[in-house]
Each structure stands twice: as structure tokens, then as C-alpha cells.
């Protein structure tokens, strides 16, 4: 298990998530979750079920993992909200929280506190191709830059990271990543 310890939900979860508005258009908002409500936790779990068909049941969020990764300030859980409904989310975690993971040792920035690992980036299937995910990713990258981070990294299916930027580099490839039967690559993208 990584250094990011499991976080149990508060004894009394709020009726509404406590959030910080990061960006907004007329109908779409990007928010940083500071305290997650039980209702929003269920929505996150529901959206993550879209990972089951392509990658297996263990890739979806559970009641246990949703609290672990929506544990601000140790993680950076952003949500995309369309007309008051969460339609997608992105969770960043400082790379150092994964220092016990063998894959993290391939990253030369491990220990420098310069990198954020993108743990999850998932949208409800019915909103794919509408620009909301791209907007969330752009806001996330800018938010990280403003806070002094130099790199963002993560695991994606082979070939995906080539679309990120000219300076993105693949540090390692993993055949059959987490028993998904698919090749994933660990990428590092400079933020400047």
C-alpha cells in the first residue's frame, strides 16, 4: 500500500460537499472538493463504473477508495459539474505518496516534490467528446503550474501520452497493467 493511507469518511458527512470553485462557464463548473458528501461519493463511484468494462471491476472506485482519493489536502480531487451534477472527475496526488510503489522509482522527480501523479481522470460516458474533459484537464494543469509544480505524470494506455504535448516522455511501459490485459505507459509531462 502506498504512503497515502486510507481515510475513513468523517463521522458525520456533510449534506453538501465543501468545495472551492476553480473555474466556471455558464453551465459548467470545475471545483476542488475539500470535504466530500456521501451523495457525491456515490456519484463518483457511479461514474467510475465506466472503467469496469474496459479494465476490470477492481479499477472502479469503491466506498473505501473514494474516501482515500477524495481526501483533500493530501490529494487534489477536482470535479466537473454540469447543471449541478458531477459528470466527471480528476484526482491528482503528490508523487511522493507513491514512493513505496515500484513504478514510482522510474520517475527521476520522486522525492523532489515537483510532480503530481494523475491517479484518475474519468467522465460519464454520455459526456465524452463534448469538451468538458479537455476543459477540466486544462484548468488542472494551470492550477498545478500556479502552485509551483513542474511535472504531471500518470499511467495511460499505450500511445495516449503522445497526444499530451511534444515534451511528454514515456518513462516505462507495463504490459498487462494491473491484470487489465492492456499495455500501459508511465508518462511524465513538463508543465512549462
PDB file of C-alpha atoms in Angstrom:
ATOM      1  CA  UNK A   1       0.000   0.000   0.000  1.00  0.00           C
ATOM      2  CA  UNK A   2       1.240   3.496  -0.790  1.00  0.00           C
ATOM      3  CA  UNK A   3       2.015   6.102   1.825  1.00  0.00           C
ATOM      4  CA  UNK A   4      -1.394   7.584   1.080  1.00  0.00           C
ATOM      5  CA  UNK A   5      -3.250   5.963   3.944  1.00  0.00           C
ATOM      6  CA  UNK A   6      -6.876   5.057   3.793  1.00  0.00           C
ATOM      7  CA  UNK A   7      -9.052   7.843   5.076  1.00  0.00           C
ATOM      8  CA  UNK A   8     -12.340   6.994   6.682  1.00  0.00           C
ATOM      9  CA  UNK A   9     -15.262   9.265   5.985  1.00  0.00           C
ATOM     10  CA  UNK A  10     -15.972  11.754   8.718  1.00  0.00           C
ATOM     11  CA  UNK A  11     -18.345  10.515  11.419  1.00  0.00           C
ATOM     12  CA  UNK A  12     -20.888  12.982  10.113  1.00  0.00           C
ATOM     13  CA  UNK A  13     -20.553  13.674   6.413  1.00  0.00           C
ATOM     14  CA  UNK A  14     -21.911  16.998   5.214  1.00  0.00           C
ATOM     15  CA  UNK A  15     -25.173  17.143   3.274  1.00  0.00           C
ATOM     16  CA  UNK A  16     -23.301  19.001   0.538  1.00  0.00           C
ATOM     17  CA  UNK A  17     -19.666  18.657  -0.382  1.00  0.00           C
ATOM     18  CA  UNK A  18     -17.484  21.543   0.707  1.00  0.00           C
ATOM     19  CA  UNK A  19     -15.850  22.840  -2.456  1.00  0.00           C
ATOM     20  CA  UNK A  20     -13.708  25.621  -3.834  1.00  0.00           C
ATOM     21  CA  UNK A  21     -14.832  26.952  -7.208  1.00  0.00           C
ATOM     22  CA  UNK A  22     -11.805  26.944  -9.522  1.00  0.00           C
ATOM     23  CA  UNK A  23     -13.340  27.865 -12.902  1.00  0.00           C
ATOM     24  CA  UNK A  24     -16.775  28.304 -14.441  1.00  0.00           C
ATOM     25  CA  UNK A  25     -18.649  28.945 -17.650  1.00  0.00           C
ATOM     26  CA  UNK A  26     -22.390  29.493 -17.990  1.00  0.00           C
ATOM     27  CA  UNK A  27     -23.400  25.881 -17.191  1.00  0.00           C
ATOM     28  CA  UNK A  28     -20.132  24.080 -16.394  1.00  0.00           C
ATOM     29  CA  UNK A  29     -18.050  24.468 -13.237  1.00  0.00           C
ATOM     30  CA  UNK A  30     -14.779  22.994 -12.077  1.00  0.00           C
ATOM     31  CA  UNK A  31     -14.498  22.586  -8.330  1.00  0.00           C
ATOM     32  CA  UNK A  32     -11.857  21.343  -5.925  1.00  0.00           C
ATOM     33  CA  UNK A  33     -13.511  19.054  -3.370  1.00  0.00           C
ATOM     34  CA  UNK A  34     -12.395  19.958   0.152  1.00  0.00           C
ATOM     35  CA  UNK A  35     -14.851  17.706   2.020  1.00  0.00           C
ATOM     36  CA  UNK A  36     -16.872  15.079   0.169  1.00  0.00           C
ATOM     37  CA  UNK A  37     -20.533  14.406   0.914  1.00  0.00           C
ATOM     38  CA  UNK A  38     -21.914  10.856   0.902  1.00  0.00           C
ATOM     39  CA  UNK A  39     -24.190  11.739  -2.047  1.00  0.00           C
ATOM     40  CA  UNK A  40     -21.257  12.991  -4.131  1.00  0.00           C
ATOM     41  CA  UNK A  41     -19.199   9.952  -3.103  1.00  0.00           C
ATOM     42  CA  UNK A  42     -21.909   7.728  -4.596  1.00  0.00           C
ATOM     43  CA  UNK A  43     -21.877   9.769  -7.823  1.00  0.00           C
ATOM     44  CA  UNK A  44     -18.069   9.418  -8.080  1.00  0.00           C
ATOM     45  CA  UNK A  45     -18.385   5.648  -7.599  1.00  0.00           C
ATOM     46  CA  UNK A  46     -21.123   5.510 -10.244  1.00  0.00           C
ATOM     47  CA  UNK A  47     -19.040   7.421 -12.823  1.00  0.00           C
ATOM     48  CA  UNK A  48     -16.019   5.202 -12.125  1.00  0.00           C
ATOM     49  CA  UNK A  49     -18.050   2.113 -13.057  1.00  0.00           C
ATOM     50  CA  UNK A  50     -17.364   3.128 -16.657  1.00  0.00           C
ATOM     51  CA  UNK A  51     -13.881   1.648 -16.100  1.00  0.00           C
ATOM     52  CA  UNK A  52     -15.181  -1.866 -15.419  1.00  0.00           C
ATOM     53  CA  UNK A  53     -15.882  -2.953 -18.984  1.00  0.00           C
ATOM     54  CA  UNK A  54     -12.523  -1.932 -20.472  1.00  0.00           C
ATOM     55  CA  UNK A  55     -10.290  -2.565 -17.440  1.00  0.00           C
ATOM     56  CA  UNK A  56     -11.994  -4.838 -14.894  1.00  0.00           C
ATOM     57  CA  UNK A  57     -14.028  -4.494 -11.715  1.00  0.00           C
ATOM     58  CA  UNK A  58     -11.062  -3.651  -9.487  1.00  0.00           C
ATOM     59  CA  UNK A  59     -10.469  -0.371 -11.378  1.00  0.00           C
ATOM     60  CA  UNK A  60     -13.736   1.254 -10.270  1.00  0.00           C
ATOM     61  CA  UNK A  61     -13.826   3.314  -7.098  1.00  0.00           C
ATOM     62  CA  UNK A  62     -15.361   1.681  -4.050  1.00  0.00           C
ATOM     63  CA  UNK A  63     -16.752   3.107  -0.834  1.00  0.00           C
ATOM     64  CA  UNK A  64     -13.293   2.596   0.656  1.00  0.00           C
ATOM     65  CA  UNK A  65     -11.197   4.110  -2.135  1.00  0.00           C
ATOM     66  CA  UNK A  66     -13.442   7.097  -2.808  1.00  0.00           C
ATOM     67  CA  UNK A  67     -12.635   8.431   0.682  1.00  0.00           C
ATOM     68  CA  UNK A  68      -8.933   7.706   0.202  1.00  0.00           C
ATOM     69  CA  UNK A  69      -8.620   9.689  -3.021  1.00  0.00           C
ATOM     70  CA  UNK A  70     -11.050  12.472  -2.193  1.00  0.00           C
ATOM     71  CA  UNK A  71      -9.036  13.338   0.920  1.00  0.00           C
ATOM     72  CA  UNK A  72      -8.063  16.967   0.370  1.00  0.00           C
ATOM     73  CA  UNK A  73      -5.422  18.369   1.203  1.00  0.00           C
ATOM     74  CA  UNK A  74      -3.438  15.126   0.740  1.00  0.00           C
ATOM     75  CA  UNK A  75      -4.957  14.709  -2.711  1.00  0.00           C
ATOM     76  CA  UNK A  76      -6.274  17.129  -5.310  1.00  0.00           C
ATOM     77  CA  UNK A  77      -9.783  15.968  -6.258  1.00  0.00           C
ATOM     78  CA  UNK A  78     -11.339  18.119  -8.967  1.00  0.00           C
ATOM     79  CA  UNK A  79     -14.849  17.575 -10.299  1.00  0.00           C
ATOM     80  CA  UNK A  80     -16.581  18.802 -13.438  1.00  0.00           C
ATOM     81  CA  UNK A  81     -20.137  19.892 -12.671  1.00  0.00           C
ATOM     82  CA  UNK A  82     -22.726  20.441 -15.395  1.00  0.00           C
ATOM     83  CA  UNK A  83     -26.022  21.991 -14.288  1.00  0.00           C
ATOM     84  CA  UNK A  84     -25.364  20.982 -10.658  1.00  0.00           C
ATOM     85  CA  UNK A  85     -24.476  17.349 -11.477  1.00  0.00           C
ATOM     86  CA  UNK A  86     -20.984  15.879 -11.278  1.00  0.00           C
ATOM     87  CA  UNK A  87     -20.194  14.497 -14.738  1.00  0.00           C
ATOM     88  CA  UNK A  88     -16.505  13.718 -14.310  1.00  0.00           C
ATOM     89  CA  UNK A  89     -13.513  13.991 -12.049  1.00  0.00           C
ATOM     90  CA  UNK A  90      -9.751  14.154 -11.959  1.00  0.00           C
ATOM     91  CA  UNK A  91      -7.666  13.250  -8.912  1.00  0.00           C
ATOM     92  CA  UNK A  92      -4.068  14.342  -8.563  1.00  0.00           C
ATOM     93  CA  UNK A  93      -1.778  13.064  -5.830  1.00  0.00           C
ATOM     94  CA  UNK A  94       1.738  14.283  -4.975  1.00  0.00           C
ATOM     95  CA  UNK A  95       4.086  11.647  -6.401  1.00  0.00           C
ATOM     96  CA  UNK A  96       5.796  11.163  -3.038  1.00  0.00           C
ATOM     97  CA  UNK A  97       2.676   9.445  -1.697  1.00  0.00           C
ATOM     98  CA  UNK A  98       3.547   6.547  -4.004  1.00  0.00           C
ATOM     99  CA  UNK A  99       7.207   6.221  -3.024  1.00  0.00           C
ATOM    100  CA  UNK A 100       6.647   2.596  -1.927  1.00  0.00           C
ATOM    101  CA  UNK A 101       5.325   1.621  -5.366  1.00  0.00           C
ATOM    102  CA  UNK A 102       7.923   0.069  -7.690  1.00  0.00           C
ATOM    103  CA  UNK A 103       6.614   2.013 -10.692  1.00  0.00           C
ATOM    104  CA  UNK A 104       7.283   5.348  -8.954  1.00  0.00           C
ATOM    105  CA  UNK A 105      11.015   4.688  -8.758  1.00  0.00           C
ATOM    106  CA  UNK A 106      11.341   5.164 -12.540  1.00  0.00           C
ATOM    107  CA  UNK A 107      10.398   8.829 -12.109  1.00  0.00           C
ATOM    108  CA  UNK A 108      13.527  10.976 -11.647  1.00  0.00           C
ATOM    109  CA  UNK A 109      11.482  13.628  -9.799  1.00  0.00           C
ATOM    110  CA  UNK A 110      10.447  11.277  -6.980  1.00  0.00           C
ATOM    111  CA  UNK A 111      11.414  12.978  -3.714  1.00  0.00           C
ATOM    112  CA  UNK A 112      11.675  16.466  -5.227  1.00  0.00           C
ATOM    113  CA  UNK A 113       8.014  17.436  -4.556  1.00  0.00           C
ATOM    114  CA  UNK A 114       7.798  18.764  -8.127  1.00  0.00           C
ATOM    115  CA  UNK A 115       5.360  16.229  -9.595  1.00  0.00           C
ATOM    116  CA  UNK A 116       1.689  15.435  -9.318  1.00  0.00           C
ATOM    117  CA  UNK A 117       0.567  11.956 -10.294  1.00  0.00           C
ATOM    118  CA  UNK A 118      -2.797  11.874 -12.043  1.00  0.00           C
ATOM    119  CA  UNK A 119      -4.450   8.952 -10.307  1.00  0.00           C
ATOM    120  CA  UNK A 120      -7.825   9.124 -12.031  1.00  0.00           C
ATOM    121  CA  UNK A 121      -9.380  11.104 -14.872  1.00  0.00           C
ATOM    122  CA  UNK A 122     -12.870   9.832 -15.645  1.00  0.00           C
ATOM    123  CA  UNK A 123     -16.017  11.249 -17.241  1.00  0.00           C
ATOM    124  CA  UNK A 124     -19.513   9.867 -17.534  1.00  0.00           C
ATOM    125  CA  UNK A 125     -19.695   8.192 -20.968  1.00  0.00           C
ATOM    126  CA  UNK A 126     -22.588  10.325 -22.152  1.00  0.00           C
ATOM    127  CA  UNK A 127     -20.420  13.479 -21.918  1.00  0.00           C
ATOM    128  CA  UNK A 128     -17.426  12.214 -23.914  1.00  0.00           C
ATOM    129  CA  UNK A 129     -16.441  14.351 -26.880  1.00  0.00           C
ATOM    130  CA  UNK A 130     -18.200  17.489 -25.653  1.00  0.00           C
ATOM    131  CA  UNK A 131     -15.074  19.352 -24.483  1.00  0.00           C
ATOM    132  CA  UNK A 132     -15.724  19.126 -20.739  1.00  0.00           C
ATOM    133  CA  UNK A 133     -12.840  16.724 -20.067  1.00  0.00           C
ATOM    134  CA  UNK A 134     -10.441  18.900 -22.060  1.00  0.00           C
ATOM    135  CA  UNK A 135     -11.545  21.947 -20.080  1.00  0.00           C
ATOM    136  CA  UNK A 136     -11.050  20.145 -16.754  1.00  0.00           C
ATOM    137  CA  UNK A 137      -7.563  18.956 -17.776  1.00  0.00           C
ATOM    138  CA  UNK A 138      -6.555  22.473 -18.880  1.00  0.00           C
ATOM    139  CA  UNK A 139      -7.744  24.018 -15.597  1.00  0.00           C
ATOM    140  CA  UNK A 140      -5.967  21.267 -13.602  1.00  0.00           C
ATOM    141  CA  UNK A 141      -2.670  21.868 -15.449  1.00  0.00           C
ATOM    142  CA  UNK A 142      -2.888  25.644 -14.920  1.00  0.00           C
ATOM    143  CA  UNK A 143      -3.790  25.185 -11.254  1.00  0.00           C
ATOM    144  CA  UNK A 144      -0.693  22.989 -10.766  1.00  0.00           C
ATOM    145  CA  UNK A 145       1.581  25.485 -12.558  1.00  0.00           C
ATOM    146  CA  UNK A 146       0.379  28.343 -10.340  1.00  0.00           C
ATOM    147  CA  UNK A 147       1.325  26.301  -7.276  1.00  0.00           C
ATOM    148  CA  UNK A 148       4.861  25.642  -8.468  1.00  0.00           C
ATOM    149  CA  UNK A 149       4.590  22.074  -9.711  1.00  0.00           C
ATOM    150  CA  UNK A 150       6.895  21.323 -12.636  1.00  0.00           C
ATOM    151  CA  UNK A 151       5.552  17.972 -13.859  1.00  0.00           C
ATOM    152  CA  UNK A 152       2.414  15.904 -14.114  1.00  0.00           C
ATOM    153  CA  UNK A 153       2.606  12.151 -14.559  1.00  0.00           C
ATOM    154  CA  UNK A 154       0.375   9.114 -14.677  1.00  0.00           C
ATOM    155  CA  UNK A 155      -0.395   5.789 -16.279  1.00  0.00           C
ATOM    156  CA  UNK A 156      -2.353   5.706 -19.533  1.00  0.00           C
ATOM    157  CA  UNK A 157      -2.933   3.153 -22.265  1.00  0.00           C
ATOM    158  CA  UNK A 158      -0.053   2.825 -24.679  1.00  0.00           C
ATOM    159  CA  UNK A 159       0.042   5.667 -27.215  1.00  0.00           C
ATOM    160  CA  UNK A 160      -2.259   8.066 -25.349  1.00  0.00           C
ATOM    161  CA  UNK A 161       0.502  10.218 -23.837  1.00  0.00           C
ATOM    162  CA  UNK A 162       1.803  11.122 -27.307  1.00  0.00           C
ATOM    163  CA  UNK A 163      -1.254  13.383 -27.613  1.00  0.00           C
ATOM    164  CA  UNK A 164      -0.456  15.398 -24.464  1.00  0.00           C
ATOM    165  CA  UNK A 165       2.428  17.638 -25.575  1.00  0.00           C
ATOM    166  CA  UNK A 166       5.605  17.438 -27.621  1.00  0.00           C
ATOM    167  CA  UNK A 167       7.672  17.293 -24.434  1.00  0.00           C
ATOM    168  CA  UNK A 168       5.798  14.414 -22.782  1.00  0.00           C
ATOM    169  CA  UNK A 169       8.037  11.403 -22.388  1.00  0.00           C
ATOM    170  CA  UNK A 170       7.301   7.783 -21.629  1.00  0.00           C
ATOM    171  CA  UNK A 171       9.444   6.600 -18.736  1.00  0.00           C
ATOM    172  CA  UNK A 172       8.282   2.967 -18.632  1.00  0.00           C
ATOM    173  CA  UNK A 173       5.816   0.601 -20.290  1.00  0.00           C
ATOM    174  CA  UNK A 174       3.873  -2.028 -18.354  1.00  0.00           C
ATOM    175  CA  UNK A 175       2.392  -4.981 -20.215  1.00  0.00           C
ATOM    176  CA  UNK A 176      -0.818  -6.262 -18.647  1.00  0.00           C
ATOM    177  CA  UNK A 177      -1.031  -3.326 -16.222  1.00  0.00           C
ATOM    178  CA  UNK A 178      -2.891  -4.482 -13.109  1.00  0.00           C
ATOM    179  CA  UNK A 179      -4.165  -7.571 -14.906  1.00  0.00           C
ATOM    180  CA  UNK A 180      -6.116  -5.470 -17.442  1.00  0.00           C
ATOM    181  CA  UNK A 181      -4.601  -7.305 -20.417  1.00  0.00           C
ATOM    182  CA  UNK A 182      -3.541  -3.912 -21.801  1.00  0.00           C
ATOM    183  CA  UNK A 183      -0.176  -2.190 -22.141  1.00  0.00           C
ATOM    184  CA  UNK A 184       0.042   0.999 -20.108  1.00  0.00           C
ATOM    185  CA  UNK A 185       2.800   3.575 -20.106  1.00  0.00           C
ATOM    186  CA  UNK A 186       4.024   5.768 -17.286  1.00  0.00           C
ATOM    187  CA  UNK A 187       4.440   9.273 -18.684  1.00  0.00           C
ATOM    188  CA  UNK A 188       5.960  12.486 -17.417  1.00  0.00           C
ATOM    189  CA  UNK A 189       4.808  15.816 -18.828  1.00  0.00           C
ATOM    190  CA  UNK A 190       6.603  19.065 -18.040  1.00  0.00           C
ATOM    191  CA  UNK A 191       4.230  21.881 -17.157  1.00  0.00           C
ATOM    192  CA  UNK A 192       6.303  24.724 -18.625  1.00  0.00           C
TER     193      UNK A 192
END
